[in-house]
Amino acid sequence: MAGATPGFAFVEGALDRAEFLRTRGDRLAELWPDARLLRLDADGRALCATGGAPVDERGAAHPALQAEAVLLGMEGGRAWFAAPDPATDPGAPRVDLRTAAASWPVREATAFAQARAVLHWRARHRHCGACGARLRFERAGWLGRCEGCASEHYPRTDPAVIVAVTDGERLLLGRQADWPPRRYSTLAGFVEPGETLEQTVVREVFEESAVRVRRCRYLASQPWPFPSSLMLGFIAEAEPDVPRPSDEELEDARWFTREEVGDALEGRTREQGLLLSPRLSISRWLVEYWHRGGAA
């Protein structure tokens, strides 16, 4: 990872995933009563305290959830699990992941991101894609085994590149039509089968903006569980082409000067001018990296 520790969300404070425990049903049963439990509803929101703070619920308080719980990992000898919230109390306070990323301690926010991703996969992969039979979840929730053809299914993660594109003096940013007014971000797109990450950078930037990338360099990555992506951050040097945004991808794409980007980073454009992605995202970090003088 280039430079200092990144400031974006869902990276710091990660649990020890303790993969070796996933087949130890006896040990997991011993850990369950004192385990920390994150309960998420069908929309991926976590149960929280009044005001949005995280709650420290113990497994012993929810014995009925043990069979559906997923082991997230260990911290200091204590297990962390995530489980679908049966919503027995519809009025209980809940918080979405983006809000938690900005207000929760980093360990809790990172565990929440992990929980949201794996429970989303579980909720949407209840049957085998090969034969249609029901899946039985094993390995503490991380493996779905088909009850019909015995095929194995694992959580899905979709790799995507996200790129700070520069012509040496300016930064290329784009916006989607449904974003808030004046909000622009770095370009991004999913990796296709049989494609390298570098090829994806070249293809996606050209598809979205008609700008030709000359070279690129990997910098950092961020889990992005909305619902199941892994954002792979690059910086790229490109030709100073006139951006022509794709109607299918972007509403607008344009070059911004270092001064314009600096004003946005310092918050001097809140009333008018460029608005950037929030600090929780790797997109914002890539913009900051370029503005500090990072090069491809």
Short mmCIF file of C-alpha atoms in Angstrom, two decimals:
data_model
loop_
_atom_site.label_atom_id
_atom_site.label_comp_id
_atom_site.label_asym_id
_atom_site.label_seq_id
_atom_site.Cartn_x
_atom_site.Cartn_y
_atom_site.Cartn_z
CA MET A 1 0.00 0.00 0.00
CA ALA A 2 1.41 3.35 -1.02
CA GLY A 3 2.14 6.02 1.56
CA ALA A 4 0.72 6.13 5.06
CA THR A 5 -2.14 4.07 6.45
CA PRO A 6 -5.28 5.01 4.49
CA GLY A 7 -8.08 6.92 6.15
CA PHE A 8 -10.99 5.21 4.41
CA ALA A 9 -13.41 2.85 6.13
CA PHE A 10 -13.63 -0.94 6.58
CA VAL A 11 -9.86 -1.59 6.63
CA GLU A 12 -8.48 -0.81 10.08
CA GLY A 13 -9.25 -2.89 13.17
CA ALA A 14 -10.02 -6.11 11.32
CA LEU A 15 -10.69 -9.18 13.44
CA ASP A 16 -8.52 -12.29 13.35
CA ARG A 17 -10.79 -14.38 11.13
CA ALA A 18 -9.66 -17.57 12.90
CA GLU A 19 -10.43 -19.77 9.90
CA PHE A 20 -9.21 -22.84 11.79
CA LEU A 21 -12.23 -22.55 14.13
CA ARG A 22 -14.82 -22.80 11.37
CA THR A 23 -14.84 -26.60 11.49
CA ARG A 24 -14.67 -26.79 15.31
CA GLY A 25 -18.32 -27.01 16.23
CA ASP A 26 -17.51 -27.96 19.82
CA ARG A 27 -15.21 -24.98 20.30
CA LEU A 28 -17.68 -22.57 18.67
CA ALA A 29 -20.37 -23.78 21.07
CA GLU A 30 -18.04 -23.01 23.99
CA LEU A 31 -17.33 -19.53 22.66
CA TRP A 32 -20.95 -18.66 21.87
CA PRO A 33 -22.26 -17.60 25.34
CA ASP A 34 -19.68 -14.81 25.78
CA ALA A 35 -19.36 -14.00 22.07
CA ARG A 36 -20.14 -10.56 20.74
CA LEU A 37 -23.12 -10.66 18.40
CA LEU A 38 -24.01 -8.28 15.57
CA ARG A 39 -27.64 -8.55 14.48
CA LEU A 40 -28.56 -7.27 11.03
CA ASP A 41 -32.04 -6.88 9.54
CA ALA A 42 -33.06 -7.71 5.97
CA ASP A 43 -31.88 -4.28 4.77
CA GLY A 44 -28.40 -4.78 6.22
CA ARG A 45 -28.91 -2.41 9.17
CA ALA A 46 -27.41 -3.30 12.53
CA LEU A 47 -29.20 -3.20 15.84
CA CYS A 48 -27.78 -0.28 17.83
CA ALA A 49 -28.29 1.75 20.97
CA THR A 50 -30.51 4.82 21.04
CA GLY A 51 -28.52 7.50 19.25
CA GLY A 52 -26.85 5.03 16.88
CA ALA A 53 -23.94 3.74 19.00
CA PRO A 54 -22.98 0.05 18.74
CA VAL A 55 -24.29 -2.36 21.35
CA ASP A 56 -22.31 -5.20 22.90
CA GLU A 57 -24.77 -8.10 22.85
CA ARG A 58 -23.66 -11.51 24.08
CA GLY A 59 -24.52 -14.79 22.40
CA ALA A 60 -26.00 -16.12 25.63
CA ALA A 61 -28.88 -13.65 25.27
CA HIS A 62 -29.87 -15.13 21.88
CA PRO A 63 -29.52 -18.94 21.90
CA ALA A 64 -31.98 -19.30 19.02
CA LEU A 65 -29.65 -17.41 16.68
CA GLN A 66 -26.65 -19.68 17.16
CA ALA A 67 -27.56 -22.07 14.32
CA GLU A 68 -27.77 -19.23 11.75
CA ALA A 69 -24.83 -17.20 13.06
CA VAL A 70 -21.66 -16.64 11.04
CA LEU A 71 -18.29 -16.53 12.76
CA LEU A 72 -16.64 -13.18 11.97
CA GLY A 73 -13.46 -13.83 13.93
CA MET A 74 -11.70 -13.39 17.23
CA GLU A 75 -10.47 -10.47 19.29
CA GLY A 76 -8.47 -11.06 22.46
CA GLY A 77 -9.88 -14.54 23.00
CA ARG A 78 -13.49 -13.45 22.40
CA ALA A 79 -15.45 -14.57 19.35
CA TRP A 80 -17.55 -12.24 17.20
CA PHE A 81 -20.59 -13.53 15.30
CA ALA A 82 -23.16 -12.01 12.95
CA ALA A 83 -26.72 -13.25 12.57
CA PRO A 84 -29.87 -12.25 10.71
CA ASP A 85 -32.13 -10.22 12.98
CA PRO A 86 -35.55 -11.89 13.24
CA ALA A 87 -37.01 -8.40 13.88
CA THR A 88 -38.93 -9.48 16.95
CA ASP A 89 -38.84 -5.81 18.00
CA PRO A 90 -39.59 -3.74 14.86
CA GLY A 91 -39.22 -0.52 16.83
CA ALA A 92 -35.64 -1.22 17.97
CA PRO A 93 -33.10 1.35 16.76
CA ARG A 94 -30.95 0.35 13.78
CA VAL A 95 -28.13 2.00 11.88
CA ASP A 96 -26.99 1.62 8.27
CA LEU A 97 -23.39 0.84 7.41
CA ARG A 98 -22.51 4.22 5.88
CA THR A 99 -23.67 6.00 9.03
CA ALA A 100 -21.83 3.55 11.26
CA ALA A 101 -18.62 4.00 9.24
CA ALA A 102 -18.63 7.68 10.17
CA SER A 103 -19.51 7.28 13.84
CA TRP A 104 -18.60 3.83 15.19
CA PRO A 105 -15.16 2.77 16.44
CA VAL A 106 -13.13 1.34 13.58
CA ARG A 107 -13.20 -2.27 14.81
CA GLU A 108 -16.98 -2.31 15.11
CA ALA A 109 -17.44 -0.57 11.75
CA THR A 110 -15.08 -3.00 9.99
CA ALA A 111 -16.82 -6.00 11.56
CA PHE A 112 -20.19 -4.54 10.52
CA ALA A 113 -18.96 -4.34 6.91
CA GLN A 114 -17.83 -7.96 7.02
CA ALA A 115 -21.15 -9.02 8.55
CA ARG A 116 -23.20 -7.13 5.98
CA ALA A 117 -21.35 -8.71 3.06
CA VAL A 118 -21.54 -12.32 4.20
CA LEU A 119 -25.15 -12.14 5.42
CA HIS A 120 -26.20 -10.53 2.13
CA TRP A 121 -24.63 -13.47 0.31
CA ARG A 122 -26.33 -15.96 2.61
CA ALA A 123 -29.75 -14.34 2.18
CA ARG A 124 -29.54 -14.41 -1.62
CA HIS A 125 -27.93 -17.80 -2.11
CA ARG A 126 -30.29 -20.23 -0.42
CA HIS A 127 -30.39 -22.65 -3.36
CA CYS A 128 -27.83 -24.28 -5.63
CA GLY A 129 -27.22 -22.56 -8.95
CA ALA A 130 -26.47 -25.92 -10.59
CA CYS A 131 -29.44 -28.08 -9.59
CA GLY A 132 -31.75 -25.79 -7.58
CA ALA A 133 -31.67 -27.81 -4.36
CA ARG A 134 -31.41 -26.06 -1.00
CA LEU A 135 -28.03 -25.15 0.46
CA ARG A 136 -26.95 -26.27 3.91
CA PHE A 137 -24.46 -23.86 5.48
CA GLU A 138 -21.31 -25.25 7.09
CA ARG A 139 -17.91 -24.01 8.28
CA ALA A 140 -19.47 -21.49 10.68
CA GLY A 141 -21.54 -20.02 7.86
CA TRP A 142 -18.85 -19.62 5.21
CA LEU A 143 -19.69 -22.61 3.01
CA GLY A 144 -23.00 -23.54 1.39
CA ARG A 145 -23.23 -27.22 0.50
CA CYS A 146 -25.94 -28.32 -1.90
CA GLU A 147 -28.27 -30.97 -0.43
CA GLY A 148 -28.91 -32.29 -3.94
CA CYS A 149 -25.65 -32.47 -5.91
CA ALA A 150 -23.23 -31.76 -3.00
CA SER A 151 -21.57 -28.85 -4.85
CA GLU A 152 -19.89 -26.22 -2.71
CA HIS A 153 -20.75 -22.50 -2.75
CA TYR A 154 -18.64 -19.75 -1.21
CA PRO A 155 -19.31 -16.06 -0.53
CA ARG A 156 -19.09 -13.93 -3.64
CA THR A 157 -16.81 -10.90 -3.92
CA ASP A 158 -16.88 -8.82 -7.10
CA PRO A 159 -13.55 -7.12 -7.93
CA ALA A 160 -13.80 -3.59 -9.31
CA VAL A 161 -11.16 -1.02 -10.19
CA ILE A 162 -11.45 2.60 -9.07
CA VAL A 163 -9.05 5.05 -10.66
CA ALA A 164 -7.61 8.52 -10.14
CA VAL A 165 -6.89 9.48 -13.76
CA THR A 166 -4.55 12.41 -14.42
CA ASP A 167 -3.03 14.03 -17.50
CA GLY A 168 -0.17 15.29 -15.34
CA GLU A 169 -1.84 18.56 -14.39
CA ARG A 170 -5.53 17.78 -14.01
CA LEU A 171 -7.73 15.06 -12.49
CA LEU A 172 -10.51 13.31 -14.41
CA LEU A 173 -13.75 12.90 -12.46
CA GLY A 174 -17.24 11.81 -13.45
CA ARG A 175 -20.74 11.91 -12.05
CA GLN A 176 -23.84 9.75 -12.31
CA ALA A 177 -27.22 11.31 -12.95
CA ASP A 178 -28.73 10.27 -9.62
CA TRP A 179 -25.96 11.75 -7.45
CA PRO A 180 -26.38 14.96 -5.47
CA PRO A 181 -25.80 18.12 -7.52
CA ARG A 182 -22.12 18.94 -8.16
CA ARG A 183 -20.90 15.59 -6.76
CA TYR A 184 -18.07 14.03 -8.79
CA SER A 185 -15.96 10.96 -8.14
CA THR A 186 -13.13 8.90 -9.56
CA LEU A 187 -14.07 6.47 -12.33
CA ALA A 188 -14.76 2.84 -11.49
CA GLY A 189 -15.92 -0.41 -13.05
CA PHE A 190 -16.07 -4.16 -12.58
CA VAL A 191 -13.40 -6.59 -13.75
CA GLU A 192 -14.59 -8.88 -16.54
CA PRO A 193 -13.68 -12.58 -16.90
CA GLY A 194 -10.29 -13.15 -18.50
CA GLU A 195 -9.17 -9.57 -17.89
CA THR A 196 -6.22 -8.22 -15.89
CA LEU A 197 -6.73 -5.32 -13.52
CA GLU A 198 -4.62 -3.09 -15.75
CA GLN A 199 -6.73 -4.00 -18.77
CA THR A 200 -9.85 -3.18 -16.78
CA VAL A 201 -8.48 0.27 -15.94
CA VAL A 202 -7.82 1.04 -19.61
CA ARG A 203 -11.16 -0.33 -20.79
CA GLU A 204 -13.37 1.21 -18.11
CA VAL A 205 -11.83 4.69 -18.33
CA PHE A 206 -12.22 4.70 -22.12
CA GLU A 207 -15.77 3.29 -22.00
CA GLU A 208 -16.91 5.89 -19.48
CA SER A 209 -15.04 8.96 -20.74
CA ALA A 210 -13.28 8.23 -24.09
CA VAL A 211 -10.00 9.18 -22.36
CA ARG A 212 -7.01 6.95 -23.25
CA VAL A 213 -4.91 5.63 -20.34
CA ARG A 214 -1.15 5.34 -20.97
CA ARG A 215 -0.07 3.64 -17.75
CA CYS A 216 -1.47 2.83 -14.31
CA ARG A 217 -0.31 1.68 -10.89
CA TYR A 218 -2.08 -0.14 -8.05
CA LEU A 219 -2.23 1.71 -4.72
CA ALA A 220 -4.69 0.19 -2.22
CA SER A 221 -7.96 -1.70 -1.82
CA GLN A 222 -11.18 -1.36 0.15
CA PRO A 223 -13.94 -3.87 0.90
CA TRP A 224 -17.16 -2.23 -0.31
CA PRO A 225 -20.13 -4.33 0.87
CA PHE A 226 -22.82 -2.51 -1.13
CA PRO A 227 -23.42 -5.34 -1.55
CA SER A 228 -20.27 -7.37 -2.30
CA SER A 229 -17.48 -5.49 -4.06
CA LEU A 230 -13.74 -5.18 -3.49
CA MET A 231 -12.55 -1.80 -4.76
CA LEU A 232 -9.01 -1.95 -6.18
CA GLY A 233 -7.56 1.56 -6.22
CA PHE A 234 -5.27 2.72 -9.02
CA ILE A 235 -3.67 5.93 -10.19
CA ALA A 236 -3.39 6.28 -13.96
CA GLU A 237 -1.69 8.63 -16.41
CA ALA A 238 -3.74 9.42 -19.49
CA GLU A 239 -3.75 11.45 -22.67
CA PRO A 240 -5.26 14.94 -22.31
CA ASP A 241 -8.28 13.87 -24.36
CA VAL A 242 -11.55 15.80 -24.28
CA PRO A 243 -13.87 13.66 -22.11
CA ARG A 244 -16.96 12.34 -23.87
CA PRO A 245 -19.03 10.58 -21.20
CA SER A 246 -20.97 7.46 -22.10
CA ASP A 247 -24.72 7.96 -21.85
CA GLU A 248 -25.03 4.53 -20.26
CA GLU A 249 -22.37 5.14 -17.60
CA LEU A 250 -22.04 8.81 -16.67
CA GLU A 251 -24.00 12.02 -16.92
CA ASP A 252 -20.79 14.05 -17.11
CA ALA A 253 -17.00 13.63 -17.03
CA ARG A 254 -14.47 16.44 -16.96
CA TRP A 255 -10.96 17.47 -16.01
CA PHE A 256 -10.50 19.43 -12.76
CA THR A 257 -7.47 21.54 -11.92
CA ARG A 258 -5.37 21.01 -8.82
CA GLU A 259 -6.76 24.28 -7.44
CA GLU A 260 -10.37 23.18 -7.96
CA VAL A 261 -9.70 19.84 -6.29
CA GLY A 262 -7.83 21.52 -3.43
CA ASP A 263 -10.74 23.87 -2.77
CA ALA A 264 -13.12 20.89 -2.64
CA LEU A 265 -10.84 18.95 -0.27
CA GLU A 266 -10.67 21.97 2.04
CA GLY A 267 -14.45 22.38 2.03
CA ARG A 268 -14.41 25.73 0.25
CA THR A 269 -16.93 24.59 -2.38
CA ARG A 270 -19.88 23.59 -0.19
CA GLU A 271 -22.12 26.32 -1.60
CA GLN A 272 -20.93 26.12 -5.20
CA GLY A 273 -18.33 24.23 -7.21
CA LEU A 274 -17.00 20.69 -6.96
CA LEU A 275 -18.19 18.26 -4.27
CA LEU A 276 -16.23 15.04 -3.64
CA SER A 277 -17.05 11.62 -2.23
CA PRO A 278 -17.21 11.31 1.58
CA ARG A 279 -14.12 10.40 3.57
CA LEU A 280 -15.25 6.83 4.19
CA SER A 281 -14.55 5.88 0.55
CA ILE A 282 -11.33 4.98 -1.21
CA SER A 283 -12.39 7.40 -3.95
CA ARG A 284 -11.77 10.34 -1.64
CA TRP A 285 -8.40 8.88 -0.60
CA LEU A 286 -7.34 8.50 -4.24
CA VAL A 287 -8.19 12.15 -4.91
CA GLU A 288 -6.18 13.20 -1.87
CA TYR A 289 -3.26 11.01 -2.97
CA TRP A 290 -3.19 12.67 -6.40
CA HIS A 291 -3.49 16.15 -4.89
CA ARG A 292 -0.48 15.48 -2.65
CA GLY A 293 1.57 14.80 -5.77
CA GLY A 294 1.14 11.05 -6.24
CA ALA A 295 1.94 9.93 -9.78
CA ALA A 296 1.37 6.87 -11.93
#
